[in-house]
């Protein structure tokens, strides 16, 4: 009888031991402390999350354009680092044409400080940028202290001299066309200086604290196309070029401020086309001279192509999945 009782107790002990051992073994498999489920114990590995790409921007990179003309040059300024990249001839100059109107307006408004311009001059300042109106630009240029007399000693006039000193321009010179040296449109500027000018307008040095946002806003509202109906004798549609080469992923980040310059010049038989655009991250300029027979659209398309090629990352770039070691049970 006693031996039978002992045997029963032994069987019960084995059974109880098994019940206790199974959960313990399961706990060791599930995790060090037995708290397991799927919450990332020592043996579990969470699936890596894809790393989203940075917001698209413009960044230094190769540019390839099949260009048929006399002069093609571009420059890009990274406004976060101050670094300028571009074509090998980005320090070479060409006439600014209407691109310089953004500076003329800025220079006049900065001199006003906190004062308001007359209603007429404020309207002219807007028209000089939005419609690239020559008469309006001339009125503002005169109010800023500009003169069409040829400066002595080969120096640019006071309005352009201030651009050089305030914006740190190193390649900019007065025009070299006989009888027109004093005209703002013949000012010679390089793409390297043009992106510095764009940065100078955007960071507030050009127009001052009161007027910078106004100037940038006007530049973001430039209107009109390259179509003949939009091109007048003393004004013209100027919303084309770089702005057309930017994807929505960039333009949706905030306004892009632009000012183009373009003229058919009789003395050399070329279109002189310049494109300038700036936002919070970068300043880009493209400057061209090419045969008049190619038309304004040709220059606009070259400017757009340069911008498109500098978009980083390029549209459709794959997401990068971080590589992590696989855990072992």
Short mmCIF file of C-alpha atoms in Angstrom, two decimals:
data_model
loop_
_atom_site.label_atom_id
_atom_site.label_comp_id
_atom_site.label_asym_id
_atom_site.label_seq_id
_atom_site.Cartn_x
_atom_site.Cartn_y
_atom_site.Cartn_z
CA UNK A 1 0.00 0.00 0.00
CA UNK A 2 2.75 2.38 1.02
CA UNK A 3 4.73 1.66 -2.13
CA UNK A 4 1.66 2.31 -4.26
CA UNK A 5 1.15 5.72 -2.59
CA UNK A 6 4.77 6.58 -3.17
CA UNK A 7 4.40 5.65 -6.83
CA UNK A 8 1.30 7.89 -7.19
CA UNK A 9 3.18 10.81 -5.66
CA UNK A 10 6.06 10.23 -8.07
CA UNK A 11 3.76 10.25 -11.10
CA UNK A 12 2.07 13.45 -9.89
CA UNK A 13 5.46 15.11 -9.36
CA UNK A 14 6.57 14.23 -12.90
CA UNK A 15 3.34 15.58 -14.35
CA UNK A 16 3.56 18.81 -12.35
CA UNK A 17 7.19 19.20 -13.31
CA UNK A 18 6.27 18.85 -16.96
CA UNK A 19 3.57 21.48 -16.64
CA UNK A 20 6.05 23.87 -15.09
CA UNK A 21 8.81 23.09 -17.56
CA UNK A 22 6.80 23.66 -20.74
CA UNK A 23 5.94 27.31 -20.01
CA UNK A 24 9.51 27.96 -18.91
CA UNK A 25 10.88 26.54 -22.15
CA UNK A 26 8.35 28.54 -24.15
CA UNK A 27 9.35 31.67 -22.27
CA UNK A 28 13.00 31.09 -23.21
CA UNK A 29 12.02 30.82 -26.86
CA UNK A 30 9.81 33.90 -26.75
CA UNK A 31 12.30 36.11 -24.99
CA UNK A 32 14.70 36.44 -22.09
CA UNK A 33 12.05 37.44 -19.57
CA UNK A 34 9.18 35.44 -20.97
CA UNK A 35 7.34 38.64 -22.04
CA UNK A 36 6.92 37.99 -25.62
CA UNK A 37 4.08 38.29 -28.03
CA UNK A 38 5.65 40.25 -30.87
CA UNK A 39 6.97 43.23 -29.04
CA UNK A 40 10.63 42.95 -29.82
CA UNK A 41 12.20 40.79 -27.18
CA UNK A 42 15.80 39.73 -27.53
CA UNK A 43 15.05 37.30 -30.30
CA UNK A 44 12.67 39.35 -32.48
CA UNK A 45 13.69 41.71 -35.35
CA UNK A 46 11.41 44.50 -36.56
CA UNK A 47 11.16 44.98 -40.31
CA UNK A 48 13.31 47.97 -41.37
CA UNK A 49 11.40 51.03 -42.52
CA UNK A 50 12.29 52.60 -45.86
CA UNK A 51 14.26 55.83 -45.56
CA UNK A 52 12.29 58.59 -47.30
CA UNK A 53 14.34 60.65 -49.76
CA UNK A 54 15.13 64.27 -48.86
CA UNK A 55 12.87 66.92 -50.40
CA UNK A 56 13.89 67.55 -54.02
CA UNK A 57 16.14 70.54 -54.61
CA UNK A 58 18.72 71.74 -57.13
CA UNK A 59 22.26 70.55 -56.51
CA UNK A 60 25.58 70.55 -58.33
CA UNK A 61 25.78 67.96 -61.07
CA UNK A 62 26.60 67.37 -64.73
CA UNK A 63 24.69 69.31 -67.37
CA UNK A 64 24.62 68.28 -71.02
CA UNK A 65 23.09 70.60 -73.61
CA UNK A 66 23.49 70.43 -77.37
CA UNK A 67 23.84 74.18 -77.80
CA UNK A 68 24.16 75.97 -81.11
CA UNK A 69 25.28 79.49 -80.46
CA UNK A 70 28.04 81.84 -79.37
CA UNK A 71 27.75 81.69 -75.58
CA UNK A 72 26.30 79.23 -73.09
CA UNK A 73 27.10 79.42 -69.40
CA UNK A 74 25.39 78.62 -66.11
CA UNK A 75 25.99 78.72 -62.37
CA UNK A 76 24.23 77.37 -59.27
CA UNK A 77 24.66 78.74 -55.75
CA UNK A 78 23.78 76.57 -52.76
CA UNK A 79 22.31 79.14 -50.38
CA UNK A 80 22.94 76.92 -47.32
CA UNK A 81 26.68 76.49 -47.92
CA UNK A 82 27.46 79.44 -50.20
CA UNK A 83 29.19 77.10 -52.68
CA UNK A 84 28.91 78.00 -56.37
CA UNK A 85 29.16 75.35 -59.09
CA UNK A 86 28.59 75.64 -62.81
CA UNK A 87 30.02 75.50 -66.29
CA UNK A 88 33.74 75.96 -66.85
CA UNK A 89 33.08 79.47 -68.23
CA UNK A 90 30.74 80.66 -65.45
CA UNK A 91 32.95 83.71 -64.86
CA UNK A 92 32.57 84.93 -68.46
CA UNK A 93 30.17 87.81 -69.06
CA UNK A 94 27.26 88.72 -71.30
CA UNK A 95 24.80 91.63 -71.30
CA UNK A 96 22.19 91.38 -68.54
CA UNK A 97 19.25 92.82 -70.50
CA UNK A 98 16.12 92.89 -68.32
CA UNK A 99 17.49 90.47 -65.72
CA UNK A 100 19.08 93.49 -64.00
CA UNK A 101 15.65 95.08 -63.40
CA UNK A 102 15.26 93.06 -60.21
CA UNK A 103 18.35 94.81 -58.85
CA UNK A 104 17.27 98.28 -60.06
CA UNK A 105 13.98 97.95 -58.17
CA UNK A 106 15.73 96.56 -55.08
CA UNK A 107 18.33 99.33 -55.07
CA UNK A 108 15.66 102.05 -55.23
CA UNK A 109 13.51 100.53 -52.48
CA UNK A 110 16.46 99.95 -50.14
CA UNK A 111 17.31 103.64 -50.33
CA UNK A 112 13.78 104.49 -49.18
CA UNK A 113 14.21 102.54 -45.94
CA UNK A 114 10.87 102.58 -44.11
CA UNK A 115 9.39 105.22 -46.40
CA UNK A 116 6.78 104.45 -49.04
CA UNK A 117 7.43 105.27 -52.69
CA UNK A 118 4.93 107.38 -54.57
CA UNK A 119 2.00 105.43 -55.99
CA UNK A 120 3.40 105.98 -59.48
CA UNK A 121 6.88 104.69 -58.68
CA UNK A 122 5.55 101.69 -56.79
CA UNK A 123 3.43 100.81 -59.79
CA UNK A 124 6.49 101.23 -62.03
CA UNK A 125 8.57 99.01 -59.75
CA UNK A 126 5.96 96.28 -60.04
CA UNK A 127 5.63 96.64 -63.82
CA UNK A 128 9.42 96.55 -64.26
CA UNK A 129 9.49 93.11 -62.68
CA UNK A 130 6.13 91.48 -63.51
CA UNK A 131 5.88 92.77 -67.10
CA UNK A 132 9.56 93.57 -67.73
CA UNK A 133 8.41 97.06 -68.75
CA UNK A 134 11.33 99.18 -69.99
CA UNK A 135 9.73 102.59 -69.39
CA UNK A 136 8.84 101.57 -65.84
CA UNK A 137 12.40 100.33 -65.23
CA UNK A 138 13.82 103.59 -66.60
CA UNK A 139 11.68 105.60 -64.16
CA UNK A 140 12.85 103.53 -61.19
CA UNK A 141 16.47 103.61 -62.40
CA UNK A 142 16.39 107.41 -62.50
CA UNK A 143 14.79 107.57 -59.02
CA UNK A 144 17.55 105.29 -57.72
CA UNK A 145 20.20 107.75 -58.96
CA UNK A 146 21.00 106.14 -62.28
CA UNK A 147 22.17 108.05 -65.33
CA UNK A 148 22.67 107.15 -68.97
CA UNK A 149 25.78 109.27 -69.29
CA UNK A 150 28.89 107.19 -69.91
CA UNK A 151 30.78 107.02 -66.60
CA UNK A 152 34.40 108.17 -66.60
CA UNK A 153 37.33 105.83 -66.22
CA UNK A 154 35.57 102.76 -67.55
CA UNK A 155 33.54 102.40 -64.37
CA UNK A 156 29.86 101.42 -64.19
CA UNK A 157 27.29 103.96 -63.02
CA UNK A 158 26.25 104.34 -59.36
CA UNK A 159 23.34 101.88 -59.44
CA UNK A 160 25.51 99.09 -60.82
CA UNK A 161 28.46 100.03 -58.62
CA UNK A 162 26.22 99.48 -55.59
CA UNK A 163 25.27 96.05 -56.90
CA UNK A 164 28.96 95.17 -57.11
CA UNK A 165 29.77 96.39 -53.60
CA UNK A 166 26.62 95.27 -51.75
CA UNK A 167 26.33 91.84 -53.39
CA UNK A 168 30.03 91.04 -53.67
CA UNK A 169 30.11 90.79 -57.46
CA UNK A 170 33.53 90.20 -58.99
CA UNK A 171 32.97 89.87 -62.74
CA UNK A 172 30.40 92.61 -63.44
CA UNK A 173 31.37 95.55 -65.67
CA UNK A 174 29.71 98.40 -67.51
CA UNK A 175 28.51 97.81 -71.05
CA UNK A 176 30.99 97.83 -73.94
CA UNK A 177 28.66 98.72 -76.83
CA UNK A 178 29.56 102.14 -78.32
CA UNK A 179 27.04 104.87 -77.41
CA UNK A 180 25.24 102.53 -75.00
CA UNK A 181 27.80 101.95 -72.25
CA UNK A 182 25.69 103.80 -69.69
CA UNK A 183 22.50 101.83 -70.27
CA UNK A 184 21.60 99.33 -67.54
CA UNK A 185 20.63 96.63 -70.06
CA UNK A 186 24.18 96.49 -71.48
CA UNK A 187 25.77 95.83 -68.09
CA UNK A 188 28.04 92.80 -68.47
CA UNK A 189 27.59 90.12 -65.84
CA UNK A 190 28.67 86.51 -65.44
CA UNK A 191 26.41 83.65 -64.33
CA UNK A 192 28.55 83.44 -61.19
CA UNK A 193 27.68 87.04 -60.36
CA UNK A 194 24.06 86.55 -61.39
CA UNK A 195 23.52 83.83 -58.77
CA UNK A 196 25.21 86.06 -56.20
CA UNK A 197 22.77 88.79 -57.21
CA UNK A 198 19.83 86.41 -56.76
CA UNK A 199 21.11 85.43 -53.31
CA UNK A 200 21.64 89.10 -52.43
CA UNK A 201 18.00 89.86 -53.27
CA UNK A 202 16.72 86.83 -51.38
CA UNK A 203 18.75 87.40 -48.20
CA UNK A 204 17.64 91.02 -47.84
CA UNK A 205 20.85 92.92 -48.57
CA UNK A 206 19.58 94.26 -51.89
CA UNK A 207 16.18 95.70 -50.95
CA UNK A 208 16.51 95.95 -47.18
CA UNK A 209 14.29 94.54 -44.41
CA UNK A 210 11.09 96.38 -45.35
CA UNK A 211 11.04 95.63 -49.07
CA UNK A 212 12.68 92.21 -49.56
CA UNK A 213 9.48 90.16 -49.26
CA UNK A 214 7.72 92.56 -51.63
CA UNK A 215 10.44 92.23 -54.29
CA UNK A 216 10.54 88.43 -54.02
CA UNK A 217 6.74 88.32 -54.23
CA UNK A 218 6.75 90.45 -57.37
CA UNK A 219 9.41 88.19 -58.89
CA UNK A 220 7.23 85.14 -58.14
CA UNK A 221 4.36 86.80 -60.04
CA UNK A 222 6.18 87.44 -63.32
CA UNK A 223 3.69 86.80 -66.10
CA UNK A 224 3.47 86.11 -69.81
CA UNK A 225 4.98 83.55 -72.17
CA UNK A 226 7.39 83.56 -75.10
CA UNK A 227 4.42 83.73 -77.50
CA UNK A 228 4.40 86.65 -79.94
CA UNK A 229 1.15 87.98 -78.43
CA UNK A 230 2.93 88.42 -75.09
CA UNK A 231 5.99 90.18 -76.52
CA UNK A 232 5.62 93.95 -76.91
CA UNK A 233 8.02 96.66 -78.02
CA UNK A 234 8.85 97.84 -74.50
CA UNK A 235 7.60 94.97 -72.35
CA UNK A 236 7.14 91.25 -72.61
CA UNK A 237 6.02 88.00 -71.07
CA UNK A 238 8.81 86.62 -68.96
CA UNK A 239 7.45 83.56 -67.13
CA UNK A 240 9.46 80.83 -68.82
CA UNK A 241 12.88 79.19 -68.68
CA UNK A 242 14.08 77.85 -65.33
CA UNK A 243 10.59 77.90 -63.82
CA UNK A 244 9.38 75.56 -66.59
CA UNK A 245 12.18 73.08 -65.86
CA UNK A 246 11.29 72.63 -62.19
CA UNK A 247 9.06 69.73 -61.13
CA UNK A 248 6.00 70.34 -58.97
CA UNK A 249 7.83 68.65 -56.08
CA UNK A 250 10.07 71.74 -55.94
CA UNK A 251 7.61 74.51 -56.83
CA UNK A 252 5.15 73.14 -54.24
CA UNK A 253 7.72 73.78 -51.48
CA UNK A 254 7.28 77.54 -51.82
CA UNK A 255 7.42 80.41 -54.32
CA UNK A 256 10.27 80.57 -56.81
CA UNK A 257 11.28 84.14 -57.66
CA UNK A 258 12.48 84.77 -61.21
CA UNK A 259 13.64 87.53 -63.55
CA UNK A 260 14.63 86.84 -67.12
CA UNK A 261 16.29 89.14 -69.65
CA UNK A 262 16.00 88.83 -73.42
CA UNK A 263 16.69 91.01 -76.46
CA UNK A 264 17.36 90.55 -80.18
CA UNK A 265 20.51 92.62 -80.63
CA UNK A 266 21.20 93.99 -84.07
CA UNK A 267 24.91 94.64 -83.56
CA UNK A 268 25.86 90.98 -83.21
CA UNK A 269 22.82 89.20 -84.74
CA UNK A 270 22.13 87.25 -81.55
CA UNK A 271 19.43 86.71 -79.03
CA UNK A 272 20.83 87.62 -75.61
CA UNK A 273 18.79 85.48 -73.20
CA UNK A 274 19.33 85.27 -69.45
CA UNK A 275 17.39 83.31 -66.85
CA UNK A 276 17.60 83.89 -63.09
CA UNK A 277 15.64 82.05 -60.38
CA UNK A 278 16.02 81.88 -56.61
CA UNK A 279 14.26 80.26 -53.66
CA UNK A 280 15.17 79.50 -50.05
CA UNK A 281 17.74 76.84 -50.96
CA UNK A 282 19.44 77.85 -54.20
CA UNK A 283 20.03 80.51 -56.84
CA UNK A 284 20.40 79.48 -60.51
CA UNK A 285 21.38 81.51 -63.57
CA UNK A 286 21.74 80.56 -67.24
CA UNK A 287 23.08 83.05 -69.80
CA UNK A 288 23.03 82.61 -73.59
CA UNK A 289 23.86 84.23 -76.91
CA UNK A 290 22.68 82.48 -80.07
CA UNK A 291 21.46 83.35 -83.61
CA UNK A 292 18.24 85.36 -83.82
CA UNK A 293 16.82 82.85 -86.31
CA UNK A 294 16.60 80.23 -83.53
CA UNK A 295 13.89 82.24 -81.75
CA UNK A 296 13.18 83.05 -78.11
CA UNK A 297 11.71 79.60 -77.41
CA UNK A 298 15.10 78.04 -78.04
CA UNK A 299 16.71 79.99 -75.21
CA UNK A 300 13.78 79.35 -72.88
CA UNK A 301 14.10 75.61 -73.48
CA UNK A 302 17.85 75.62 -72.80
CA UNK A 303 17.27 77.37 -69.45
CA UNK A 304 14.56 74.84 -68.55
CA UNK A 305 16.80 71.91 -69.51
CA UNK A 306 19.61 73.08 -67.23
CA UNK A 307 17.21 73.35 -64.29
CA UNK A 308 15.70 69.92 -64.93
CA UNK A 309 19.11 68.24 -65.07
CA UNK A 310 20.09 69.72 -61.69
CA UNK A 311 17.03 68.39 -59.82
CA UNK A 312 18.22 66.15 -56.97
CA UNK A 313 17.08 63.46 -56.39
CA UNK A 314 15.78 62.90 -59.87
CA UNK A 315 12.07 62.00 -60.08
CA UNK A 316 11.47 58.27 -59.60
CA UNK A 317 14.60 57.66 -57.52
CA UNK A 318 14.14 54.46 -55.48
CA UNK A 319 13.75 54.54 -51.71
CA UNK A 320 16.75 53.20 -49.80
CA UNK A 321 16.05 50.44 -47.26
CA UNK A 322 18.56 50.44 -44.39
CA UNK A 323 20.50 47.22 -44.06
CA UNK A 324 20.29 45.65 -40.59
CA UNK A 325 21.67 42.37 -39.23
CA UNK A 326 19.11 39.60 -38.88
CA UNK A 327 18.67 38.48 -35.27
CA UNK A 328 18.90 34.84 -34.21
CA UNK A 329 16.66 32.92 -31.85
#
